[in-house]
Amino acid sequence: MDIIIIGTGNTATILGRKLKAAGHTILQIFGRDTKAASELAYELDTESTNYWSVVQRNADIYILAVSDIAIEEVARELQLNDKTIVHTAGAVSKDVLKDASTHYGVFYPLQSLKKLGAHSPHIPMLIDANDQQTLAQLEALGISISDNVIEANDDQRLKLHLAAVFCNNFVNHLYALMEEYCHREGLDFQLLTPLIQETALRVQTLSPAKSQTGPAIRQDTNTIEKHLGLLEKHPDLKAIYQLLTQSIQQHN
Amino acid sequence: MDIIIIGTGNTATILGRKLKAAGHTILQIFGRDTKAASELAYELDTESTNYWSVVQRNADIYILAVSDIAIEEVARELQLNDKTIVHTAGAVSKDVLKDASTHYGVFYPLQSLKKLGAHSPHIPMLIDANDQQTLAQLEALGISISDNVIEANDDQRLKLHLAAVFCNNFVNHLYALMEEYCHREGLDFQLLTPLIQETALRVQTLSPAKSQTGPAIRQDTNTIEKHLGLLEKHPDLKAIYQLLTQSIQQHN
């Protein structure tokens, strides 16, 4: 398909790379940051612009890979009649695009995308559209870059986005808190990275509810008290420790 | 070295396998659960017993891979004079072993060990001992099964054990909560496993403080409000969401 990408960030870059590698033609990159736009255009062997008036009108799909709050504004700039327009956001309704075209939808990668990443992770694609024809088009586009393409409406997508916040943002924050804790205590956080890797690997094949271990689930009050003693001087960590310990015990 | 393993659980099994593979001789397995003990002994090509009186006295090292609360009791049973005795616990002082032998210490694997696991994760080994000779012996033993052997005293080991609770137990519980949430909402938790894998993979090479993303760190009140709306009917999840969002924003 002929594709125009609006945006130059991580999502725009990764989707652009994958779509080009899958044989699609990237007709144009639009980006307000002209340097970023021309860099991405160069990488994807296409042209870039930062003028709405020169955005080509003949693409099959316009992908808005911009920040959540910019989606509506960008959609107002692009009056596409019947060309498909999609955004790539988990927590934004597809209906913010309804005035931009008769065919609109969502093309949401359920993955943490970093353009500087050396490797290429699996990306489940959640798609949605306002009609069956557009949905079929997005499904074809999704299958060309992912082995896991799922239809998910606004409500389902928002719920999966929430779950992603727990599984990615909150988990990464626990890592960051422990990196800081180890640093303060003169310990090497890198000692924990094999455990982190193993924890994530296990959930790929085993239900996490079945592999819960540790002092909380075995009601090991003795160890919990030792940990809370260490956390007396870290009240922020103590609050998190207590809430998550309580939650583990309630779910046991 | 000639080794006797007390215990038949995950730690006893994984350490036993690694030590045997490294060329050590497992002289004996002691286990109260006679079936588990004979199974492990069979796998490690040795004998098993559940009588303290027949535990051989001529091993170089006795490894107590038993539950935290059983360590002291087992140590009382084993009067070893000058043979090295170690436990494998993160949150227990080495000094609980001081009456069992003149040489004692800790041989703690900083990893989540499951005997049924198909693969063999990296295991950082934290060692400690009451004298330099025993420490050197444990270091040699550690190096034979791990490329990462670190001396850590009781205080350092307890702190790393606490960090392991955050990075493994708490993280796994967040996964479990989201598995349950997805199940209740009719969504497929498996869609999140690539994101989980990517999150853990990134921390192997990048500081988690530098790779934090999501609505909390970008102060995206609009998305946070949408998520909190979804969590009205899940007050336990809402409390965790709010505390971790606040923590992310305070650490920004």
Coordinates of C-alpha atoms in Angstrom, one line a residue:
Chain A
M1 CA 0.0 0.0 0.0
D2 CA 1.0 3.7 -0.4
I3 CA 1.4 5.2 3.0
I4 CA 1.9 8.6 4.5
I5 CA 3.3 8.9 8.0
I6 CA 2.6 11.9 10.1
G7 CA 5.1 12.1 13.0
T8 CA 8.8 11.4 13.5
G9 CA 8.9 9.8 17.0
N10 CA 9.5 6.2 18.1
T11 CA 6.2 4.9 16.8
A12 CA 6.4 6.7 13.4
T13 CA 10.0 5.4 13.0
I14 CA 9.4 1.8 14.0
L15 CA 6.2 1.4 12.0
G16 CA 7.8 3.1 9.1
R17 CA 10.7 0.7 9.1
K18 CA 8.5 -2.3 9.4
L19 CA 6.1 -1.2 6.7
K20 CA 8.9 -0.4 4.3
A21 CA 10.5 -3.7 5.0
A22 CA 7.2 -5.4 4.3
G23 CA 7.2 -3.9 0.8
H24 CA 4.8 -1.0 1.3
T25 CA 5.7 2.4 -0.2
I26 CA 6.1 5.3 2.2
L27 CA 5.1 8.2 0.0
Q28 CA 5.9 10.9 2.5
I29 CA 6.8 11.8 6.0
F30 CA 5.2 14.8 7.6
G31 CA 6.9 16.3 10.7
R32 CA 7.0 19.7 12.3
D33 CA 10.6 18.9 13.3
T34 CA 12.1 19.3 9.9
K35 CA 15.4 17.7 10.8
A36 CA 13.8 14.6 12.3
A37 CA 11.4 14.4 9.3
S38 CA 14.2 14.5 6.8
E39 CA 16.2 12.0 8.7
L40 CA 13.3 9.6 8.8
A41 CA 12.5 10.2 5.2
Y42 CA 16.1 9.5 4.2
E43 CA 16.1 6.3 6.2
L44 CA 12.8 5.2 4.5
D45 CA 13.9 6.4 1.1
T46 CA 11.2 9.0 0.7
E47 CA 10.5 12.7 1.0
S48 CA 9.5 14.8 3.9
T49 CA 7.5 18.0 4.4
N50 CA 6.4 20.2 7.2
Y51 CA 3.6 22.0 5.2
W52 CA 0.2 20.5 5.3
S53 CA -0.6 22.0 1.9
V54 CA 2.0 19.7 0.2
V55 CA 0.9 16.5 1.9
Q56 CA 0.0 14.2 -1.0
R57 CA -3.7 13.3 -1.4
N58 CA -3.3 10.0 -3.1
A59 CA -2.0 7.6 -0.4
D60 CA -4.1 4.6 0.7
I61 CA -3.5 5.1 4.4
Y62 CA -2.5 8.1 6.5
I63 CA -0.9 7.1 9.8
L64 CA -1.0 9.7 12.6
A65 CA 1.8 8.6 14.9
V66 CA 1.8 11.8 17.0
S67 CA 1.2 12.5 20.7
D68 CA -2.3 11.8 22.0
I69 CA -3.2 15.5 22.3
A70 CA -2.0 16.3 18.8
I71 CA -4.2 13.8 17.1
E72 CA -7.4 15.9 16.8
E73 CA -5.5 18.9 15.6
V74 CA -3.7 17.0 12.9
A75 CA -6.9 15.3 11.8
R76 CA -8.4 18.8 11.3
E77 CA -5.5 19.7 9.0
L78 CA -6.0 16.6 6.9
Q79 CA -9.2 16.6 5.0
L80 CA -9.0 13.3 3.2
N81 CA -12.5 12.6 1.9
D82 CA -12.3 8.9 1.5
K83 CA -8.7 8.0 2.2
T84 CA -8.1 5.9 5.3
I85 CA -6.8 7.8 8.3
V86 CA -5.7 6.0 11.5
H87 CA -4.0 7.0 14.7
T88 CA -1.7 4.8 16.8
A89 CA -2.8 5.6 20.3
G90 CA -4.0 3.2 23.0
A91 CA -6.1 5.6 25.0
V92 CA -7.8 7.7 22.3
S93 CA -11.1 6.9 20.7
K94 CA -11.1 6.3 17.0
D95 CA -13.9 8.8 16.7
V96 CA -11.6 11.8 17.1
L97 CA -10.9 11.1 13.4
K98 CA -14.5 11.0 12.2
D99 CA -14.4 14.4 10.6
A100 CA -11.2 13.8 8.7
S101 CA -12.4 11.0 6.4
T102 CA -15.2 8.6 5.7
H103 CA -12.8 5.8 6.5
Y104 CA -11.0 6.0 9.8
G105 CA -9.6 3.7 12.5
V106 CA -6.8 2.8 14.8
F107 CA -3.5 0.9 14.2
Y108 CA -2.1 0.5 17.7
P109 CA 1.1 -1.3 18.4
L110 CA 0.9 -2.9 21.9
Q111 CA 4.6 -2.6 22.5
S112 CA 7.2 -0.3 23.9
L113 CA 8.9 1.1 20.8
K114 CA 12.3 2.7 20.8
K115 CA 13.9 3.8 17.5
L116 CA 17.4 3.4 18.9
G117 CA 16.8 -0.2 20.0
A118 CA 19.1 -2.7 18.4
H119 CA 16.6 -5.5 18.1
S120 CA 13.1 -5.8 16.8
P121 CA 10.5 -7.0 19.3
H122 CA 7.2 -8.8 18.5
I123 CA 4.5 -6.2 18.1
P124 CA 0.9 -7.3 18.7
M125 CA -1.2 -4.9 16.5
L126 CA -4.7 -3.8 17.8
I127 CA -6.9 -2.6 15.0
D128 CA -10.2 -0.9 14.8
A129 CA -12.2 0.9 12.1
N130 CA -15.5 2.6 11.4
D131 CA -16.5 0.1 8.7
Q132 CA -15.6 -3.4 7.5
Q133 CA -13.8 -2.4 4.4
T134 CA -11.4 -0.2 6.4
L135 CA -11.0 -2.9 9.0
A136 CA -10.1 -5.5 6.3
Q137 CA -7.5 -3.0 4.9
L138 CA -6.0 -2.4 8.4
E139 CA -5.9 -6.2 9.0
A140 CA -4.0 -6.7 5.8
L141 CA -1.6 -3.9 6.8
G142 CA -1.2 -5.4 10.3
I143 CA -0.5 -8.9 9.0
S144 CA 2.2 -7.6 6.8
I145 CA 4.2 -6.5 9.8
S146 CA 3.0 -8.6 12.7
D147 CA 2.0 -12.2 13.4
N148 CA -0.6 -11.1 16.0
V149 CA -3.3 -8.7 14.7
I150 CA -6.4 -8.4 16.8
E151 CA -9.5 -6.3 16.5
A152 CA -10.1 -4.3 19.6
N153 CA -12.6 -1.5 20.0
D154 CA -12.0 1.8 21.9
D155 CA -13.0 0.2 25.3
Q156 CA -10.9 -3.0 24.8
R157 CA -8.0 -1.0 23.6
L158 CA -8.1 1.4 26.6
K159 CA -8.2 -1.6 28.9
L160 CA -5.2 -3.2 27.3
H161 CA -3.4 0.1 27.4
L162 CA -4.1 0.2 31.2
A163 CA -2.7 -3.3 31.5
A164 CA 0.3 -2.2 29.5
V165 CA 0.9 0.6 32.0
F166 CA 1.0 -2.0 34.8
C167 CA 3.2 -4.5 32.9
N168 CA 5.6 -1.9 31.4
N169 CA 5.5 1.5 33.1
F170 CA 4.9 0.3 36.7
V171 CA 7.2 -2.7 36.4
N172 CA 10.0 -0.5 34.9
H173 CA 9.4 2.0 37.8
L174 CA 10.0 -0.8 40.3
Y175 CA 13.2 -1.6 38.5
A176 CA 14.2 2.1 38.6
L177 CA 13.4 2.3 42.4
M178 CA 15.6 -0.7 43.0
E179 CA 18.4 0.8 40.8
E180 CA 18.2 3.9 43.0
Y181 CA 18.1 1.8 46.2
C182 CA 21.1 -0.3 45.2
H183 CA 23.0 2.9 44.3
R184 CA 22.2 4.5 47.7
E185 CA 23.2 1.3 49.5
G186 CA 26.4 0.8 47.6
L187 CA 25.1 -2.4 45.9
D188 CA 25.3 -3.4 42.2
F189 CA 21.9 -3.3 40.6
Q190 CA 23.3 -5.3 37.7
L191 CA 23.2 -8.3 40.0
L192 CA 19.4 -8.3 39.7
T193 CA 19.2 -8.3 35.9
P194 CA 19.3 -12.1 35.5
L195 CA 16.4 -12.4 38.0
I196 CA 14.5 -9.7 36.1
Q197 CA 15.1 -11.5 32.8
E198 CA 14.0 -14.9 34.3
T199 CA 10.8 -13.3 35.8
A200 CA 9.7 -12.0 32.4
L201 CA 10.7 -15.2 30.7
R202 CA 8.6 -17.4 33.0
V203 CA 5.4 -15.5 32.3
Q204 CA 5.8 -16.2 28.6
T205 CA 4.8 -19.8 29.2
L206 CA 3.5 -20.0 32.8
S207 CA 0.6 -18.2 34.5
P208 CA 2.1 -15.6 36.8
A209 CA -0.6 -16.4 39.4
K210 CA 0.9 -19.9 39.5
S211 CA 4.5 -18.8 39.8
Q212 CA 4.2 -16.3 42.6
T213 CA 6.9 -16.8 45.3
G214 CA 8.4 -14.8 48.1
P215 CA 7.8 -13.8 51.7
A216 CA 4.3 -12.3 51.1
I217 CA 2.7 -15.4 49.6
R218 CA 4.2 -17.8 52.1
Q219 CA 3.1 -15.4 55.0
D220 CA 6.7 -15.2 56.1
T221 CA 6.2 -12.5 58.7
N222 CA 9.8 -12.8 59.9
T223 CA 11.3 -11.9 56.6
I224 CA 8.7 -9.2 55.9
E225 CA 9.6 -7.5 59.2
K226 CA 13.3 -7.6 58.3
H227 CA 12.5 -5.9 55.0
L228 CA 10.3 -3.3 56.6
G229 CA 13.1 -2.6 59.1
L230 CA 15.5 -1.8 56.1
L231 CA 12.8 0.4 54.6
E232 CA 12.4 2.7 57.7
K233 CA 14.6 5.2 56.0
H234 CA 12.9 4.9 52.7
P235 CA 9.2 5.7 53.4
D236 CA 8.2 5.8 49.7
L237 CA 9.5 2.3 49.2
K238 CA 7.9 1.1 52.4
A239 CA 4.5 2.3 51.3
I240 CA 4.8 0.4 48.0
Y241 CA 6.2 -2.7 49.8
Q242 CA 3.3 -2.8 52.2
L243 CA 0.6 -2.2 49.6
L244 CA 2.0 -4.9 47.2
T245 CA 2.6 -7.4 50.0
Q246 CA -1.0 -6.9 51.2
S247 CA -2.3 -7.3 47.6
I248 CA -0.3 -10.5 47.2
Q249 CA -1.7 -11.9 50.4
Q250 CA -5.3 -10.9 49.5
H251 CA -5.0 -12.7 46.1
N252 CA -3.5 -15.8 47.5
Chain B
M1 CA 34.7 -31.1 46.1
D2 CA 32.6 -33.7 47.9
I3 CA 29.2 -32.2 48.7
I4 CA 26.2 -33.2 50.8
I5 CA 23.0 -31.5 50.1
I6 CA 20.3 -31.1 52.7
G7 CA 16.9 -30.5 51.1
T8 CA 15.1 -31.5 48.0
G9 CA 13.3 -28.4 46.8
N10 CA 14.0 -26.0 43.9
T11 CA 17.3 -24.6 45.3
A12 CA 18.6 -28.1 46.3
T13 CA 17.8 -29.5 42.9
I14 CA 19.2 -26.7 40.8
L15 CA 22.4 -26.3 42.8
G16 CA 22.8 -30.1 42.8
R17 CA 22.5 -30.3 39.1
K18 CA 24.9 -27.4 38.5
L19 CA 27.4 -28.7 41.0
K20 CA 27.4 -32.2 39.5
A21 CA 27.7 -30.8 36.0
A22 CA 30.7 -28.8 37.2
G23 CA 32.4 -32.0 38.2
H24 CA 31.8 -32.1 42.0
T25 CA 30.7 -35.2 43.7
I26 CA 27.4 -35.2 45.5
L27 CA 28.0 -37.7 48.3
Q28 CA 24.5 -37.7 49.7
I29 CA 21.1 -36.1 49.6
F30 CA 19.3 -35.7 52.9
G31 CA 15.5 -35.1 52.7
R32 CA 12.6 -35.6 55.1
D33 CA 10.5 -36.3 52.0
T34 CA 12.0 -39.7 51.2
K35 CA 10.4 -39.9 47.8
A36 CA 11.7 -36.4 46.8
A37 CA 15.1 -37.3 48.3
S38 CA 15.4 -40.6 46.4
E39 CA 14.3 -38.9 43.1
L40 CA 16.9 -36.2 43.5
A41 CA 19.6 -38.7 44.5
Y42 CA 18.7 -40.8 41.4
E43 CA 19.1 -37.8 39.2
L44 CA 22.4 -36.8 40.8
D45 CA 23.7 -40.4 40.8
T46 CA 24.1 -40.6 44.5
E47 CA 22.3 -42.0 47.6
S48 CA 19.7 -40.4 49.8
T49 CA 18.7 -40.7 53.5
N50 CA 16.2 -39.2 55.9
Y51 CA 18.2 -40.2 59.1
W52 CA 20.6 -37.7 60.5
S53 CA 22.7 -40.5 62.0
V54 CA 23.6 -41.8 58.6
V55 CA 24.6 -38.5 57.1
Q56 CA 28.3 -38.9 56.1
R57 CA 30.8 -36.9 58.1
N58 CA 33.6 -36.7 55.4
A59 CA 32.2 -34.2 52.9
D60 CA 34.0 -30.9 52.2
I61 CA 30.8 -28.9 52.2
Y62 CA 27.3 -29.3 53.6
I63 CA 24.7 -27.2 51.8
L64 CA 21.5 -26.5 53.7
A65 CA 19.0 -25.7 51.0
V66 CA 16.0 -25.8 53.3
S67 CA 13.3 -23.2 54.2
D68 CA 14.5 -20.3 56.3
I69 CA 12.8 -21.4 59.5
A70 CA 14.3 -24.9 59.2
I71 CA 18.0 -23.8 58.9
E72 CA 18.7 -23.5 62.6
E73 CA 17.0 -26.8 63.5
V74 CA 19.0 -28.6 60.8
A75 CA 22.2 -26.9 61.9
R76 CA 21.6 -28.3 65.4
E77 CA 21.3 -31.8 64.0
L78 CA 24.6 -31.5 62.1
Q79 CA 27.5 -31.3 64.4
L80 CA 30.4 -31.1 61.9
N81 CA 33.4 -29.9 63.9
D82 CA 35.4 -28.4 61.1
K83 CA 33.6 -29.3 57.9
T84 CA 32.1 -26.3 56.0
I85 CA 28.4 -25.7 56.4
V86 CA 26.4 -23.1 54.4
H87 CA 22.8 -22.1 54.0
T88 CA 21.3 -20.7 50.8
A89 CA 19.0 -18.1 52.2
G90 CA 18.9 -14.4 51.4
A91 CA 17.3 -13.1 54.5
V92 CA 19.0 -15.3 57.2
S93 CA 22.3 -14.4 59.0
K94 CA 25.2 -16.7 58.5
D95 CA 25.5 -16.7 62.3
V96 CA 22.6 -19.2 62.7
L97 CA 25.2 -21.7 61.7
K98 CA 27.9 -20.8 64.2
D99 CA 27.3 -23.7 66.5
A100 CA 27.3 -26.3 63.8
S101 CA 31.0 -26.0 62.7
T102 CA 34.1 -23.9 63.0
H103 CA 33.7 -23.1 59.2
Y104 CA 30.4 -21.7 58.1
G105 CA 28.9 -19.3 55.6
V106 CA 26.3 -18.6 53.0
F107 CA 26.0 -19.7 49.4
Y108 CA 23.0 -17.7 48.1
P109 CA 21.8 -17.9 44.5
L110 CA 20.2 -14.5 43.6
Q111 CA 17.8 -16.0 41.1
S112 CA 14.3 -17.5 41.0
L113 CA 15.0 -21.2 40.7
K114 CA 12.4 -23.8 39.5
K115 CA 13.4 -27.4 39.1
L116 CA 10.8 -27.9 36.3
G117 CA 12.1 -25.0 34.2
A118 CA 13.3 -26.1 30.8
H119 CA 16.2 -23.6 30.6
S120 CA 19.1 -22.7 32.9
P121 CA 19.2 -19.0 33.9
H122 CA 22.3 -17.1 34.9
I123 CA 22.7 -17.3 38.7
P124 CA 24.7 -14.6 40.5
M125 CA 26.1 -16.3 43.6
L126 CA 26.4 -14.2 46.8
I127 CA 28.9 -15.7 49.2
D128 CA 29.8 -15.0 52.8
A129 CA 31.9 -16.9 55.4
N130 CA 33.2 -16.6 59.0
D131 CA 36.9 -16.8 57.9
Q132 CA 39.0 -16.3 54.8
Q133 CA 39.7 -19.9 54.2
T134 CA 36.0 -20.8 54.0
L135 CA 35.3 -17.7 51.9
A136 CA 38.0 -18.9 49.4
Q137 CA 36.5 -22.3 49.3
L138 CA 33.0 -20.9 48.6
E139 CA 34.4 -18.6 46.0
A140 CA 35.9 -21.6 44.2
L141 CA 32.6 -23.5 44.5
G142 CA 30.7 -20.5 43.2
I143 CA 33.0 -19.9 40.2
S144 CA 32.5 -23.5 39.2
I145 CA 28.8 -22.9 38.6
S146 CA 28.5 -19.2 38.0
D147 CA 30.3 -16.4 36.1
N148 CA 29.2 -13.9 38.8
V149 CA 30.3 -14.7 42.3
I150 CA 30.2 -11.7 44.8
E151 CA 31.0 -11.5 48.5
A152 CA 28.1 -10.0 50.4
N153 CA 27.7 -9.9 54.1
D154 CA 24.4 -10.4 56.0
D155 CA 23.4 -6.8 55.6
Q156 CA 24.2 -6.5 51.9
R157 CA 22.6 -9.9 51.2
L158 CA 19.4 -8.9 53.0
K159 CA 19.2 -5.7 51.0
L160 CA 19.7 -7.5 47.7
H161 CA 17.0 -10.0 48.8
L162 CA 14.7 -7.0 49.4
A163 CA 15.5 -5.7 45.9
A164 CA 14.8 -9.2 44.5
V165 CA 11.4 -9.1 46.2
F166 CA 10.6 -5.8 44.3
C167 CA 12.1 -7.0 41.0
N168 CA 10.6 -10.6 41.1
N169 CA 7.8 -11.0 43.6
F170 CA 6.2 -7.6 43.1
V171 CA 6.7 -7.5 39.4
N172 CA 5.2 -11.0 39.0
H173 CA 2.3 -9.9 41.1
L174 CA 1.6 -7.0 38.8
Y175 CA 1.6 -9.5 35.9
A176 CA -0.8 -11.7 37.9
L177 CA -3.1 -8.8 38.6
M178 CA -3.2 -8.0 34.9
E179 CA -3.8 -11.6 34.0
E180 CA -6.8 -11.5 36.3
Y181 CA -8.0 -8.1 35.0
C182 CA -7.7 -9.3 31.4
H183 CA -9.6 -12.5 32.2
R184 CA -12.4 -10.5 33.9
E185 CA -12.6 -8.1 31.1
G186 CA -12.6 -10.8 28.4
L187 CA -9.2 -9.8 27.0
D188 CA -6.2 -12.0 26.2
F189 CA -3.4 -11.5 28.7
Q190 CA -1.0 -13.2 26.2
L191 CA -1.1 -10.0 24.1
L192 CA 1.0 -8.4 26.8
T193 CA 3.8 -11.0 27.0
P194 CA 5.9 -9.4 24.2
L195 CA 5.7 -6.1 26.1
I196 CA 6.7 -7.8 29.3
Q197 CA 9.7 -9.4 27.5
E198 CA 10.8 -6.2 26.0
T199 CA 10.5 -4.3 29.3
A200 CA 12.8 -6.8 31.0
L201 CA 15.2 -7.0 28.0
R202 CA 15.6 -3.2 28.0
V203 CA 16.8 -3.1 31.6
Q204 CA 19.6 -5.5 30.7
T205 CA 21.5 -2.7 28.9
L206 CA 19.7 0.6 29.7
S207 CA 19.1 2.3 33.1
P208 CA 15.4 1.9 33.9
A209 CA 15.4 5.5 35.2
K210 CA 16.2 6.6 31.6
S211 CA 13.7 4.4 29.9
Q212 CA 10.6 5.3 31.9
T213 CA 7.6 6.0 29.7
G214 CA 3.8 6.3 30.1
P215 CA 1.1 8.7 31.2
A216 CA 2.5 9.2 34.7
I217 CA 6.0 10.5 33.7
R218 CA 4.6 12.7 31.0
Q219 CA 2.0 14.1 33.4
D220 CA -0.8 13.0 31.0
T221 CA -3.7 13.7 33.3
N222 CA -6.2 13.0 30.6
T223 CA -5.1 9.4 30.2
I224 CA -4.6 8.9 33.9
E225 CA -8.2 10.0 34.5
K226 CA -9.4 7.5 31.8
H227 CA -7.5 4.7 33.5
L228 CA -8.8 5.6 37.0
G229 CA -12.3 5.6 35.5
L230 CA -11.8 2.0 34.4
L231 CA -10.5 1.1 37.8
E232 CA -13.6 2.4 39.7
K233 CA -14.8 -1.2 39.9
H234 CA -11.4 -2.5 40.9
P235 CA -10.5 -0.6 44.1
D236 CA -7.4 -2.8 44.8
L237 CA -5.9 -2.0 41.4
K238 CA -6.9 1.6 41.7
A239 CA -4.9 2.0 45.0
I240 CA -1.8 0.4 43.3
Y241 CA -2.2 2.5 40.2
Q242 CA -2.4 5.7 42.3
L243 CA 0.5 4.9 44.5
L244 CA 2.8 3.9 41.6
T245 CA 1.7 6.9 39.4
Q246 CA 2.5 9.2 42.3
S247 CA 5.9 7.5 42.9
I248 CA 6.8 7.9 39.2
Q249 CA 5.9 11.5 39.3
Q250 CA 7.9 12.2 42.5
H251 CA 11.0 10.5 41.0
N252 CA 10.8 12.4 37.7

